[in-house]
Amino acid sequence: MEILHRNIERILTAYTGRWGMVIVNQSTGARLELNPEMVFPAASMIKVPIMYEIMRQAAAGTISLDDSLTVTSCFRTGGAGILKELRPGLTLTVRELVTLMIILSDNTATNMLIDLAGMEAINKTITGLGLKSTVLRRRMMDFDAALAGKENYTSAADLALMFANIYHSRGLPESYGALMMDILTRQQIRDKLPFYLPAKTVMAHKTGTLTGVEHDAGILFLPGGPYIICVLTGDLAANQQGIQLVASIGKVIYEYFHKEK
């Protein structure tokens, strides 16, 4: 991947901030890494391990994906998502809440699922999966907690491992890994890694955004793949720069691997 490395470094020269990346060919094990262990505010990337823990508890019989939960005022919050715009008292299944948490990054759904699974259980599973820098310390949009130092964190290396765990259904029955992959492929926020890719390109991924932070990570499916791709950015002068940076990296990754085959 030396040529790809050079192409990415060429893009990075036009930007300020910091970044961490991991690209893995799942078929061959070949890896490209830039600051893989660098820690970033997780933003909505933390929703991926939350999803995994919900699936783990469902597989264990602790909860059911078909259980219904009511969207009450204590959960409704701002930021990304659709539930804040809908009528109070709406009832959805756990499966529907997980879907909204991933494909629309719904913060209300996320907070409901954090309370359902339990923050301690989520963090225990994160550690058990081998993630070294990822931690859930606060609910979505809890900026008071963030200011008090209770931030959620992750790294590109952790996310690469997280997506490998999902792809291979590690620690779960295969049907739950397949369900997570299906939800991730229905991602509707496509302004970063897939932005310049042909419309029919399949990518199972999750994005994350905070002030000065733009992330995208997941699995790109090509004839020579699949490829795990994790690109995290931080300390951005403007978020639009981060969006353009990640989208440009997605383009050169696609062109490199597409040409390779």
mmCIF file of C-alpha atoms in Angstrom:
data_model
loop_
_atom_site.group_PDB
_atom_site.id
_atom_site.type_symbol
_atom_site.label_atom_id
_atom_site.label_comp_id
_atom_site.label_asym_id
_atom_site.label_seq_id
_atom_site.Cartn_x
_atom_site.Cartn_y
_atom_site.Cartn_z
ATOM 1 C CA MET A 1 0.000 0.000 0.000
ATOM 2 C CA GLU A 2 2.993 2.308 -0.407
ATOM 3 C CA ILE A 3 1.412 4.185 -3.318
ATOM 4 C CA LEU A 4 -1.818 4.654 -1.389
ATOM 5 C CA HIS A 5 0.184 5.910 1.604
ATOM 6 C CA ARG A 6 1.874 8.526 -0.575
ATOM 7 C CA ASN A 7 -1.443 9.608 -2.107
ATOM 8 C CA ILE A 8 -2.983 10.079 1.343
ATOM 9 C CA GLU A 9 0.039 11.998 2.630
ATOM 10 C CA ARG A 10 -0.254 14.293 -0.395
ATOM 11 C CA ILE A 11 -3.860 15.093 0.551
ATOM 12 C CA LEU A 12 -2.961 15.711 4.188
ATOM 13 C CA THR A 13 -0.461 18.440 3.306
ATOM 14 C CA ALA A 14 -3.369 20.741 2.419
ATOM 15 C CA TYR A 15 -5.009 20.448 5.850
ATOM 16 C CA THR A 16 -4.363 21.405 9.456
ATOM 17 C CA GLY A 17 -5.450 19.530 12.548
ATOM 18 C CA ARG A 18 -4.669 15.955 13.476
ATOM 19 C CA TRP A 19 -5.763 12.589 12.177
ATOM 20 C CA GLY A 20 -5.604 8.877 12.764
ATOM 21 C CA MET A 21 -6.217 6.210 10.121
ATOM 22 C CA VAL A 22 -6.293 2.461 9.734
ATOM 23 C CA ILE A 23 -6.948 0.676 6.442
ATOM 24 C CA VAL A 24 -7.037 -3.126 6.407
ATOM 25 C CA ASN A 25 -7.517 -5.530 3.508
ATOM 26 C CA GLN A 26 -9.561 -8.222 5.225
ATOM 27 C CA SER A 27 -8.655 -10.739 2.524
ATOM 28 C CA THR A 28 -4.879 -10.396 2.814
ATOM 29 C CA GLY A 29 -4.343 -8.736 6.197
ATOM 30 C CA ALA A 30 -2.329 -5.922 4.590
ATOM 31 C CA ARG A 31 -2.541 -2.732 6.684
ATOM 32 C CA LEU A 32 -1.859 0.968 6.299
ATOM 33 C CA GLU A 33 -1.749 2.979 9.538
ATOM 34 C CA LEU A 34 -1.222 6.642 10.359
ATOM 35 C CA ASN A 35 -1.389 7.521 14.066
ATOM 36 C CA PRO A 36 -3.602 4.469 14.729
ATOM 37 C CA GLU A 37 -3.488 4.826 18.530
ATOM 38 C CA MET A 38 -4.125 8.586 18.616
ATOM 39 C CA VAL A 39 -7.141 9.266 20.823
ATOM 40 C CA PHE A 40 -10.019 11.478 19.658
ATOM 41 C CA PRO A 41 -13.379 12.533 21.069
ATOM 42 C CA ALA A 42 -15.539 9.672 19.837
ATOM 43 C CA ALA A 43 -18.548 11.755 18.768
ATOM 44 C CA SER A 44 -21.115 9.350 17.289
ATOM 45 C CA MET A 45 -18.575 6.581 16.663
ATOM 46 C CA ILE A 46 -19.340 5.463 20.229
ATOM 47 C CA LYS A 47 -22.718 4.314 18.911
ATOM 48 C CA VAL A 48 -21.077 1.311 17.226
ATOM 49 C CA PRO A 49 -20.023 -0.416 20.475
ATOM 50 C CA ILE A 50 -23.379 0.567 21.999
ATOM 51 C CA MET A 51 -25.048 -1.340 19.161
ATOM 52 C CA TYR A 52 -22.760 -4.321 19.754
ATOM 53 C CA GLU A 53 -23.665 -4.446 23.455
ATOM 54 C CA ILE A 54 -27.378 -4.319 22.667
ATOM 55 C CA MET A 55 -26.879 -7.292 20.328
ATOM 56 C CA ARG A 56 -24.829 -9.141 22.940
ATOM 57 C CA GLN A 57 -27.565 -8.736 25.526
ATOM 58 C CA ALA A 58 -30.205 -9.774 22.996
ATOM 59 C CA ALA A 59 -28.206 -12.902 22.149
ATOM 60 C CA ALA A 60 -27.919 -13.663 25.872
ATOM 61 C CA GLY A 61 -31.675 -13.278 26.316
ATOM 62 C CA THR A 62 -31.343 -10.332 28.710
ATOM 63 C CA ILE A 63 -33.346 -8.122 26.361
ATOM 64 C CA SER A 64 -35.322 -8.670 23.179
ATOM 65 C CA LEU A 65 -34.906 -6.692 19.993
ATOM 66 C CA ASP A 66 -38.692 -6.809 19.694
ATOM 67 C CA ASP A 67 -39.292 -5.199 23.092
ATOM 68 C CA SER A 68 -41.040 -1.830 22.844
ATOM 69 C CA LEU A 69 -39.796 1.365 24.493
ATOM 70 C CA THR A 70 -41.551 4.714 24.794
ATOM 71 C CA VAL A 71 -39.801 7.947 23.799
ATOM 72 C CA THR A 72 -40.382 10.083 26.873
ATOM 73 C CA SER A 73 -39.279 13.669 27.508
ATOM 74 C CA CYS A 74 -36.338 12.610 29.672
ATOM 75 C CA PHE A 75 -34.711 10.977 26.641
ATOM 76 C CA ARG A 76 -35.557 13.539 23.941
ATOM 77 C CA THR A 77 -32.481 15.567 23.087
ATOM 78 C CA GLY A 78 -31.071 17.797 20.374
ATOM 79 C CA GLY A 79 -28.459 17.210 17.739
ATOM 80 C CA ALA A 80 -28.714 14.495 15.116
ATOM 81 C CA GLY A 81 -31.782 12.386 14.595
ATOM 82 C CA ILE A 82 -35.507 12.368 13.870
ATOM 83 C CA LEU A 83 -37.136 11.341 17.154
ATOM 84 C CA LYS A 84 -36.835 14.844 18.620
ATOM 85 C CA GLU A 85 -39.111 16.035 15.781
ATOM 86 C CA LEU A 86 -41.827 13.432 16.342
ATOM 87 C CA ARG A 87 -44.669 13.315 18.839
ATOM 88 C CA PRO A 88 -43.873 12.560 22.492
ATOM 89 C CA GLY A 89 -44.891 9.113 23.666
ATOM 90 C CA LEU A 90 -43.961 7.395 20.407
ATOM 91 C CA THR A 91 -43.268 3.681 20.912
ATOM 92 C CA LEU A 92 -40.543 1.839 19.008
ATOM 93 C CA THR A 93 -38.869 -1.548 19.270
ATOM 94 C CA VAL A 94 -35.263 -1.923 20.402
ATOM 95 C CA ARG A 95 -34.416 -3.017 16.852
ATOM 96 C CA GLU A 96 -35.907 0.194 15.447
ATOM 97 C CA LEU A 97 -34.027 2.318 17.996
ATOM 98 C CA VAL A 98 -30.722 0.651 17.064
ATOM 99 C CA THR A 99 -31.456 1.271 13.394
ATOM 100 C CA LEU A 100 -32.175 4.964 13.998
ATOM 101 C CA MET A 101 -29.075 5.295 16.199
ATOM 102 C CA ILE A 102 -26.884 4.065 13.340
ATOM 103 C CA ILE A 103 -28.431 5.158 10.040
ATOM 104 C CA LEU A 104 -29.523 8.633 11.228
ATOM 105 C CA SER A 105 -27.204 8.889 14.262
ATOM 106 C CA ASP A 106 -30.295 9.610 16.362
ATOM 107 C CA ASN A 107 -29.198 10.931 19.759
ATOM 108 C CA THR A 108 -32.535 10.322 21.472
ATOM 109 C CA ALA A 109 -32.484 6.670 20.399
ATOM 110 C CA THR A 110 -28.889 6.433 21.613
ATOM 111 C CA ASN A 111 -29.667 7.740 25.078
ATOM 112 C CA MET A 112 -32.550 5.290 25.384
ATOM 113 C CA LEU A 113 -30.254 2.411 24.421
ATOM 114 C CA ILE A 114 -27.501 3.532 26.816
ATOM 115 C CA ASP A 115 -30.011 3.414 29.661
ATOM 116 C CA LEU A 116 -31.336 0.053 28.464
ATOM 117 C CA ALA A 117 -27.939 -1.647 28.200
ATOM 118 C CA GLY A 118 -26.230 0.223 31.040
ATOM 119 C CA MET A 119 -23.109 2.320 30.690
ATOM 120 C CA GLU A 120 -21.082 -0.045 32.872
ATOM 121 C CA ALA A 121 -22.040 -3.051 30.741
ATOM 122 C CA ILE A 122 -21.189 -1.205 27.529
ATOM 123 C CA ASN A 123 -17.737 -0.269 28.833
ATOM 124 C CA LYS A 124 -17.114 -3.791 30.118
ATOM 125 C CA THR A 125 -17.834 -5.193 26.665
ATOM 126 C CA ILE A 126 -15.669 -2.538 25.010
ATOM 127 C CA THR A 127 -12.757 -3.668 27.177
ATOM 128 C CA GLY A 128 -13.558 -7.325 26.614
ATOM 129 C CA LEU A 129 -13.401 -6.838 22.858
ATOM 130 C CA GLY A 130 -9.824 -5.612 23.170
ATOM 131 C CA LEU A 131 -10.434 -1.910 22.554
ATOM 132 C CA LYS A 132 -7.782 0.058 24.434
ATOM 133 C CA SER A 133 -8.798 3.718 24.117
ATOM 134 C CA THR A 134 -12.563 3.606 23.696
ATOM 135 C CA VAL A 135 -14.783 4.610 26.610
ATOM 136 C CA LEU A 136 -18.371 5.766 27.103
ATOM 137 C CA ARG A 137 -18.574 8.376 29.874
ATOM 138 C CA ARG A 138 -21.640 10.410 29.029
ATOM 139 C CA ARG A 139 -24.944 10.399 27.188
ATOM 140 C CA MET A 140 -25.369 12.201 23.882
ATOM 141 C CA MET A 141 -25.602 16.000 24.030
ATOM 142 C CA ASP A 142 -24.633 16.101 27.705
ATOM 143 C CA PHE A 143 -22.259 19.011 27.312
ATOM 144 C CA ASP A 144 -22.135 19.709 31.030
ATOM 145 C CA ALA A 145 -20.621 16.263 31.512
ATOM 146 C CA ALA A 146 -18.209 16.910 28.649
ATOM 147 C CA LEU A 147 -17.082 20.188 30.227
ATOM 148 C CA ALA A 148 -16.551 18.298 33.486
ATOM 149 C CA GLY A 149 -14.127 15.998 31.674
ATOM 150 C CA LYS A 150 -16.541 13.129 31.054
ATOM 151 C CA GLU A 151 -15.904 12.789 27.330
ATOM 152 C CA ASN A 152 -16.316 9.723 25.139
ATOM 153 C CA TYR A 153 -13.119 8.656 23.351
ATOM 154 C CA THR A 154 -11.869 6.262 20.691
ATOM 155 C CA SER A 155 -9.041 5.671 18.208
ATOM 156 C CA ALA A 156 -8.729 4.450 14.624
ATOM 157 C CA ALA A 157 -7.090 1.220 15.833
ATOM 158 C CA ASP A 158 -10.002 0.547 18.192
ATOM 159 C CA LEU A 159 -12.605 1.183 15.517
ATOM 160 C CA ALA A 160 -10.796 -1.077 13.052
ATOM 161 C CA LEU A 161 -10.938 -3.850 15.648
ATOM 162 C CA MET A 162 -14.577 -3.048 16.428
ATOM 163 C CA PHE A 163 -15.612 -3.407 12.799
ATOM 164 C CA ALA A 164 -13.583 -6.607 12.448
ATOM 165 C CA ASN A 165 -15.434 -7.992 15.478
ATOM 166 C CA ILE A 166 -18.766 -7.143 13.879
ATOM 167 C CA TYR A 167 -17.811 -8.500 10.457
ATOM 168 C CA HIS A 168 -16.668 -11.817 11.931
ATOM 169 C CA SER A 169 -19.469 -11.918 14.566
ATOM 170 C CA ARG A 170 -16.874 -12.384 17.301
ATOM 171 C CA GLY A 171 -18.508 -13.149 20.624
ATOM 172 C CA LEU A 172 -21.960 -13.327 19.041
ATOM 173 C CA PRO A 173 -24.107 -15.726 17.022
ATOM 174 C CA GLU A 174 -23.575 -15.069 13.319
ATOM 175 C CA SER A 175 -27.132 -13.778 12.858
ATOM 176 C CA TYR A 176 -26.429 -10.808 15.148
ATOM 177 C CA GLY A 177 -23.272 -9.866 13.284
ATOM 178 C CA ALA A 178 -25.240 -10.083 10.027
ATOM 179 C CA LEU A 179 -27.952 -7.838 11.468
ATOM 180 C CA MET A 180 -25.396 -5.199 12.484
ATOM 181 C CA MET A 181 -23.801 -5.335 9.035
ATOM 182 C CA ASP A 182 -27.207 -4.905 7.415
ATOM 183 C CA ILE A 183 -27.978 -1.847 9.546
ATOM 184 C CA LEU A 184 -24.561 -0.313 8.860
ATOM 185 C CA THR A 185 -24.966 -0.730 5.092
ATOM 186 C CA ARG A 186 -28.193 1.313 5.284
ATOM 187 C CA GLN A 187 -26.295 4.342 6.597
ATOM 188 C CA GLN A 188 -27.918 7.542 5.293
ATOM 189 C CA ILE A 189 -25.161 9.978 6.287
ATOM 190 C CA ARG A 190 -22.796 9.653 3.327
ATOM 191 C CA ASP A 191 -20.993 13.001 3.212
ATOM 192 C CA LYS A 192 -17.532 11.641 4.048
ATOM 193 C CA LEU A 193 -15.851 8.353 2.990
ATOM 194 C CA PRO A 194 -18.494 7.355 0.396
ATOM 195 C CA PHE A 195 -19.138 10.870 -0.928
ATOM 196 C CA TYR A 196 -17.129 10.590 -4.169
ATOM 197 C CA LEU A 197 -17.770 6.879 -4.659
ATOM 198 C CA PRO A 198 -20.190 5.469 -7.276
ATOM 199 C CA ALA A 199 -23.750 5.353 -5.926
ATOM 200 C CA LYS A 200 -23.942 1.548 -6.017
ATOM 201 C CA THR A 201 -20.787 1.107 -3.915
ATOM 202 C CA VAL A 202 -21.596 -0.814 -0.738
ATOM 203 C CA MET A 203 -20.143 0.461 2.520
ATOM 204 C CA ALA A 204 -21.181 -0.523 6.037
ATOM 205 C CA HIS A 205 -20.138 2.453 8.150
ATOM 206 C CA LYS A 206 -20.798 5.053 10.827
ATOM 207 C CA THR A 207 -19.919 8.741 10.926
ATOM 208 C CA GLY A 208 -19.219 11.089 13.812
ATOM 209 C CA THR A 209 -19.264 14.870 14.160
ATOM 210 C CA LEU A 210 -18.481 17.362 16.917
ATOM 211 C CA THR A 211 -17.095 20.874 16.729
ATOM 212 C CA GLY A 212 -13.605 20.448 15.277
ATOM 213 C CA VAL A 213 -14.114 16.707 14.780
ATOM 214 C CA GLU A 214 -15.146 14.683 11.697
ATOM 215 C CA HIS A 215 -14.954 10.860 11.634
ATOM 216 C CA ASP A 216 -16.007 8.036 9.359
ATOM 217 C CA ALA A 217 -15.245 4.343 9.714
ATOM 218 C CA GLY A 218 -16.549 1.056 8.406
ATOM 219 C CA ILE A 219 -16.169 -1.657 5.797
ATOM 220 C CA LEU A 220 -15.928 -0.979 2.056
ATOM 221 C CA PHE A 221 -16.964 -3.858 -0.193
ATOM 222 C CA LEU A 222 -15.072 -4.178 -3.482
ATOM 223 C CA PRO A 223 -14.100 -7.213 -5.616
ATOM 224 C CA GLY A 224 -10.728 -7.413 -3.842
ATOM 225 C CA GLY A 225 -12.119 -6.632 -0.428
ATOM 226 C CA PRO A 226 -13.695 -6.177 2.013
ATOM 227 C CA TYR A 227 -11.594 -3.320 3.374
ATOM 228 C CA ILE A 228 -11.884 -1.876 6.865
ATOM 229 C CA ILE A 229 -11.345 1.888 6.682
ATOM 230 C CA CYS A 230 -11.229 4.182 9.720
ATOM 231 C CA VAL A 231 -10.443 7.892 9.365
ATOM 232 C CA LEU A 232 -10.624 10.144 12.427
ATOM 233 C CA THR A 233 -9.886 13.872 12.492
ATOM 234 C CA GLY A 234 -9.635 16.436 15.278
ATOM 235 C CA ASP A 235 -8.592 19.993 16.114
ATOM 236 C CA LEU A 236 -10.035 21.151 12.795
ATOM 237 C CA ALA A 237 -10.097 24.855 11.997
ATOM 238 C CA ALA A 238 -13.522 24.268 10.399
ATOM 239 C CA ASN A 239 -15.643 21.149 10.220
ATOM 240 C CA GLN A 240 -16.178 21.550 6.484
ATOM 241 C CA GLN A 241 -12.442 21.027 6.031
ATOM 242 C CA GLY A 242 -12.658 17.735 7.882
ATOM 243 C CA ILE A 243 -15.598 16.581 5.773
ATOM 244 C CA GLN A 244 -13.685 17.386 2.589
ATOM 245 C CA LEU A 245 -10.527 15.734 3.914
ATOM 246 C CA VAL A 246 -12.263 12.451 4.771
ATOM 247 C CA ALA A 247 -14.195 12.462 1.483
ATOM 248 C CA SER A 248 -10.981 12.999 -0.482
ATOM 249 C CA ILE A 249 -9.292 10.143 1.360
ATOM 250 C CA GLY A 250 -12.265 7.919 0.581
ATOM 251 C CA LYS A 251 -11.878 8.734 -3.087
ATOM 252 C CA VAL A 252 -8.177 7.831 -3.297
ATOM 253 C CA ILE A 253 -8.752 4.642 -1.285
ATOM 254 C CA TYR A 254 -11.513 3.559 -3.661
ATOM 255 C CA GLU A 255 -9.444 4.372 -6.747
ATOM 256 C CA TYR A 256 -6.414 2.533 -5.414
ATOM 257 C CA PHE A 257 -8.203 -0.684 -4.513
ATOM 258 C CA HIS A 258 -10.511 -0.592 -7.532
ATOM 259 C CA LYS A 259 -7.508 -0.223 -9.839
ATOM 260 C CA GLU A 260 -5.654 -2.941 -7.911
ATOM 261 C CA LYS A 261 -8.240 -5.454 -9.126
#
